[in-house]
């Protein structure tokens, strides 16, 4: 149970340079593929080879957890939906299942702190049943926090050792945008009113309850904001702590990650504090409608690939971006050069 990470290597700079140079030789005007060119160069650097190879095992890992704050009426849905959605994921009926199938990715679900029993196939790393009510008490103990971070690291290792070459972290948990917003507000020094969003589609009264909960939890979080592990213990939950460990470990293992929405990006803020430089291995899949998400993306200096007005979570926005990233790789790897095609580059 450790929360210290070794030095994070950066994506290969020499390969990045070679990939940028190769872009100039392909049969297209310079820069004409826009962001696709930058994405392809980034993946080549992450893989350490140019031209880059296509993804063979994209993988979505959904971290599920219930939150004590959900009992205060901060969501449009009751807390029991989390456990119900676990079964929906396993049955293949959720949005992420459909989107992952289209993108050629597989889906794994991990129960970190869902209230009630879940199948043994998803509960191996479970830390507890629901986190504490963060406006009044800590989300979890220090031991539980370290256990959750270690679980996230172990899950990353399992996926990478099984051949995953690009990973997506997803989330499921009624009320989880509340702790995510608290983490983002704390790390970025942003006032609650500027970051509290509508989550699952809440009305004005529910929004006011959520804003109050974020304000009160933020007061508790601010004294520990410089200690990422204490901040997780105070204001997150096992699901968010595991995500932070997962994202940091992916960077340590030199494996690219497509970030999803506000919950995953909140965990990414903490992961970057746990393992400085980890963000070089991530790309933002999309921009959520949650205002806290834009604040977090700006803080991490990440530019989302798509912006479709999504706010579902589950890894859905990142999965929508996966085919775009695959297309970027294919153009750099498979397009003919001017000399190969006999086309003048003048």
XYZ file of C-alpha atoms in Angstrom:
346
model
C 0.000 0.000 0.000
C 2.148 2.835 -1.273
C 1.384 6.160 -2.866
C 4.886 7.049 -4.062
C 5.735 6.789 -7.723
C 9.128 6.700 -9.351
C 10.266 9.243 -11.897
C 7.894 9.489 -14.837
C 9.670 9.209 -18.189
C 8.375 11.497 -20.901
C 7.211 10.240 -24.300
C 10.216 9.673 -26.576
C 11.473 13.049 -27.831
C 13.556 11.609 -30.672
C 10.587 9.643 -31.975
C 8.421 12.745 -31.611
C 10.879 14.623 -33.798
C 10.968 11.808 -36.366
C 7.166 11.651 -36.469
C 6.930 15.414 -36.982
C 9.405 15.158 -39.833
C 7.476 12.267 -41.385
C 4.320 14.390 -41.385
C 6.114 16.784 -43.730
C 6.784 13.997 -46.263
C 3.202 12.714 -46.587
C 1.020 13.464 -49.594
C -0.852 16.438 -48.158
C -0.215 20.117 -47.611
C 1.671 20.813 -44.403
C -0.637 20.925 -41.412
C -3.721 20.137 -43.490
C -4.884 17.377 -41.129
C -4.837 19.803 -38.225
C -5.094 18.242 -34.771
C -4.849 14.736 -36.226
C -1.202 15.401 -36.986
C -0.418 16.394 -33.401
C -2.256 13.365 -32.020
C -0.397 10.997 -34.325
C 2.952 12.465 -33.315
C 2.004 12.113 -29.637
C 1.056 8.452 -29.992
C 4.268 7.722 -31.899
C 6.242 9.284 -29.046
C 4.256 7.279 -26.478
C 4.872 4.056 -28.383
C 8.515 4.930 -28.969
C 8.349 4.165 -32.667
C 7.686 5.900 -35.971
C 5.537 5.202 -37.801
C 3.198 4.300 -34.940
C 1.343 0.992 -34.860
C -2.458 0.682 -34.708
C -4.077 -0.057 -31.358
C -4.694 -3.766 -30.811
C -6.325 -3.801 -27.357
C -8.080 -0.578 -26.379
C -9.626 -0.995 -22.941
C -12.175 0.931 -20.877
C -11.983 0.486 -17.089
C -14.974 1.822 -15.138
C -14.358 2.607 -11.466
C -17.632 2.430 -9.525
C -18.407 3.760 -6.074
C -21.185 5.168 -3.959
C -20.833 8.435 -2.065
C -22.322 9.426 1.262
C -23.038 12.889 -0.075
C -25.585 11.367 -2.481
C -27.927 10.875 0.491
C -28.272 14.667 0.828
C -30.155 15.020 -2.459
C -27.407 16.345 -4.745
C -28.357 14.114 -7.686
C -31.387 13.568 -9.868
C -31.110 9.803 -9.256
C -31.236 7.725 -6.055
C -28.027 6.071 -4.766
C -29.216 2.536 -5.557
C -28.775 3.253 -9.272
C -25.015 2.674 -8.947
C -25.385 -1.022 -8.133
C -28.114 -1.387 -10.737
C -25.834 0.074 -13.396
C -23.092 -2.414 -12.481
C -25.398 -5.179 -13.680
C -26.283 -3.166 -16.777
C -22.596 -2.819 -17.658
C -22.047 -6.538 -17.185
C -25.062 -7.314 -19.367
C -23.748 -5.052 -22.116
C -26.731 -2.706 -22.048
C -25.168 0.624 -21.065
C -24.137 3.448 -23.362
C -20.456 2.710 -22.768
C -20.926 -0.878 -23.914
C -22.429 0.287 -27.193
C -19.859 3.024 -27.783
C -16.942 0.771 -26.872
C -18.172 -1.862 -29.317
C -18.270 0.721 -32.099
C -14.764 1.925 -31.185
C -13.316 -1.580 -30.972
C -12.659 -1.440 -27.216
C -13.547 -3.826 -24.417
C -15.008 -2.823 -21.046
C -14.063 -3.779 -17.492
C -15.987 -2.738 -14.382
C -14.406 -2.471 -10.925
C -16.460 -2.044 -7.739
C -14.377 0.092 -5.389
C -17.082 1.206 -2.963
C -20.563 0.372 -4.220
C -23.210 0.058 -1.515
C -24.344 -3.579 -1.307
C -23.032 -6.757 -2.856
C -21.861 -6.967 -6.441
C -20.622 -9.972 -8.421
C -17.252 -11.377 -7.375
C -15.929 -10.639 -10.859
C -16.016 -6.906 -10.144
C -15.581 -6.656 -6.361
C -12.088 -8.090 -5.867
C -10.601 -4.663 -5.069
C -13.554 -3.312 -3.069
C -12.417 -1.076 -0.201
C -15.692 -0.299 1.579
C -19.394 0.304 0.972
C -19.839 3.973 0.077
C -17.603 6.836 1.144
C -18.272 9.212 4.009
C -20.415 12.316 3.680
C -17.627 14.714 2.738
C -19.348 17.918 3.845
C -19.246 16.616 7.425
C -16.661 13.823 7.606
C -13.741 12.315 5.747
C -14.500 10.194 2.711
C -12.371 7.336 4.067
C -9.488 6.533 6.373
C -5.864 6.957 5.396
C -5.463 3.174 5.238
C -8.456 2.887 2.925
C -7.067 5.660 0.751
C -3.720 3.941 0.360
C -5.482 0.658 -0.348
C -7.564 2.294 -3.095
C -4.529 3.936 -4.715
C -2.693 0.613 -4.648
C -5.734 -1.068 -6.205
C -5.718 1.435 -9.058
C -2.047 0.740 -9.660
C -2.640 -3.013 -9.638
C -5.524 -2.673 -12.096
C -3.339 -0.643 -14.460
C -0.614 -3.278 -14.237
C -3.112 -6.060 -14.948
C -4.440 -4.320 -18.033
C -1.046 -3.349 -19.432
C 0.429 -6.777 -18.729
C -2.557 -8.265 -20.594
C -1.708 -6.211 -23.676
C -3.743 -3.001 -23.362
C -2.045 -0.386 -25.530
C -4.406 2.527 -24.897
C -6.585 2.863 -21.798
C -9.697 4.818 -20.882
C -10.795 5.404 -17.297
C -14.536 5.671 -16.734
C -16.676 6.345 -13.680
C -20.004 5.276 -12.234
C -21.438 6.560 -8.979
C -24.501 8.595 -8.088
C -23.309 11.863 -6.557
C -19.722 11.455 -7.756
C -19.579 14.821 -9.503
C -19.802 16.444 -6.059
C -16.459 15.110 -4.713
C -14.951 15.575 -8.166
C -15.957 19.233 -8.097
C -14.526 19.633 -4.606
C -11.171 18.191 -5.709
C -11.028 20.463 -8.752
C -12.017 23.566 -6.789
C -9.426 22.761 -4.115
C -6.508 22.092 -6.471
C -7.254 25.011 -8.804
C -8.296 27.480 -6.073
C -11.671 28.081 -7.727
C -14.798 29.252 -5.922
C -17.635 26.691 -5.715
C -20.192 28.797 -7.581
C -17.907 28.789 -10.636
C -17.555 25.012 -10.823
C -20.797 23.441 -9.597
C -22.679 21.968 -12.538
C -25.912 20.121 -13.213
C -24.471 16.594 -13.027
C -27.220 14.137 -13.932
C -29.541 16.993 -14.915
C -30.527 18.442 -11.556
C -33.060 21.238 -11.022
C -32.364 24.587 -9.338
C -33.159 23.443 -5.805
C -30.934 20.397 -6.147
C -28.194 22.589 -7.613
C -28.335 24.804 -4.515
C -28.008 21.760 -2.247
C -25.060 20.581 -4.310
C -23.396 23.995 -4.189
C -23.777 24.059 -0.409
C -22.308 20.574 -0.111
C -19.340 21.537 -2.306
C -18.781 24.705 -0.276
C -18.777 22.851 3.040
C -16.606 20.005 1.757
C -14.186 22.494 0.249
C -13.728 24.144 3.647
C -12.658 20.767 5.015
C -10.406 20.058 2.036
C -8.448 23.303 1.832
C -6.149 22.622 4.834
C -4.829 19.428 3.173
C -4.786 20.570 -0.451
C -0.986 20.320 -0.699
C -1.011 16.655 0.315
C -2.696 14.625 -2.444
C -3.204 11.514 -0.326
C -4.781 13.453 2.548
C -6.919 15.364 0.057
C -8.220 12.094 -1.382
C -8.976 10.783 2.105
C -10.809 13.968 3.031
C -12.862 14.707 -0.046
C -12.999 11.912 -2.622
C -13.820 8.212 -2.288
C -12.191 4.863 -3.099
C -13.296 5.111 -6.733
C -11.565 8.469 -7.273
C -8.484 7.389 -5.313
C -8.211 4.224 -7.390
C -8.558 6.261 -10.583
C -5.720 8.522 -9.457
C -3.492 5.532 -8.814
C -4.529 3.997 -12.136
C -3.719 7.121 -14.152
C -0.357 7.659 -12.462
C 0.610 4.013 -12.931
C -0.311 4.099 -16.625
C 2.127 6.983 -17.051
C 4.788 5.110 -15.098
C 4.214 2.148 -17.437
C 4.468 4.398 -20.530
C 0.905 3.680 -21.655
C -1.284 6.417 -23.167
C -4.651 7.214 -21.603
C -7.679 9.019 -22.986
C -9.281 10.986 -20.170
C -13.060 11.172 -19.898
C -15.117 13.824 -18.128
C -15.177 15.741 -14.877
C -14.820 12.801 -12.468
C -11.894 11.186 -14.256
C -10.190 14.532 -14.814
C -10.552 15.367 -11.125
C -8.691 12.146 -10.382
C -6.132 13.148 -13.007
C -5.389 16.371 -11.127
C -4.490 14.292 -8.075
C -2.547 11.771 -10.155
C -0.405 14.573 -11.557
C 0.385 15.637 -7.991
C 1.206 12.049 -7.037
C 3.426 11.541 -10.099
C 4.698 14.771 -11.635
C 4.766 14.604 -15.422
C 2.095 11.909 -15.691
C -0.111 14.243 -17.724
C 2.280 13.947 -20.667
C 0.813 10.462 -21.176
C -2.805 11.615 -21.270
C -5.026 13.236 -23.836
C -8.434 14.750 -23.101
C -11.082 12.792 -24.959
C -13.869 15.343 -24.708
C -15.175 18.390 -22.900
C -18.039 17.761 -20.479
C -20.789 20.316 -19.938
C -19.747 20.394 -16.264
C -18.001 23.754 -15.665
C -15.464 22.118 -13.341
C -14.244 19.991 -16.234
C -13.125 22.986 -18.278
C -11.360 24.401 -15.214
C -9.497 21.116 -14.711
C -8.565 20.789 -18.391
C -7.169 24.306 -18.429
C -5.155 23.592 -15.289
C -3.684 20.455 -16.890
C -3.212 22.265 -20.230
C -5.140 19.607 -22.112
C -7.196 20.360 -25.211
C -10.187 18.001 -25.687
C -10.502 16.079 -28.939
C -14.294 16.414 -29.202
C -16.939 18.653 -27.677
C -20.395 17.140 -28.113
C -22.186 18.498 -25.057
C -21.898 15.136 -23.257
C -22.147 14.640 -19.483
C -22.758 10.918 -19.051
C -19.483 9.671 -17.612
C -18.757 5.921 -17.837
C -15.820 6.723 -20.141
C -18.279 7.567 -22.922
C -16.741 10.834 -24.115
C -13.242 9.370 -24.182
C -14.514 6.349 -26.112
C -16.057 8.628 -28.732
C -12.572 10.130 -29.175
C -10.865 6.752 -29.596
C -11.679 6.343 -33.332
C -10.328 9.846 -33.932
C -7.067 8.873 -32.256
C -6.973 5.644 -34.278
C -7.518 7.631 -37.476
C -4.635 9.926 -36.550
C -2.331 6.932 -36.095
C -3.425 5.414 -39.409
C -2.722 8.576 -41.384
C 0.839 8.844 -40.085
C 1.511 5.142 -40.510
C -0.171 4.365 -43.829
C -0.252 7.453 -46.027
C 2.143 7.441 -48.963
C 5.018 9.874 -48.973
C 5.533 12.249 -51.882
C 8.413 10.144 -53.192
C 6.529 6.844 -52.839
C 3.522 8.206 -54.707
C 5.503 10.080 -57.339
C 3.814 13.322 -56.343
C 5.652 16.636 -56.430
C 6.089 18.250 -53.027
C 6.791 21.691 -54.516
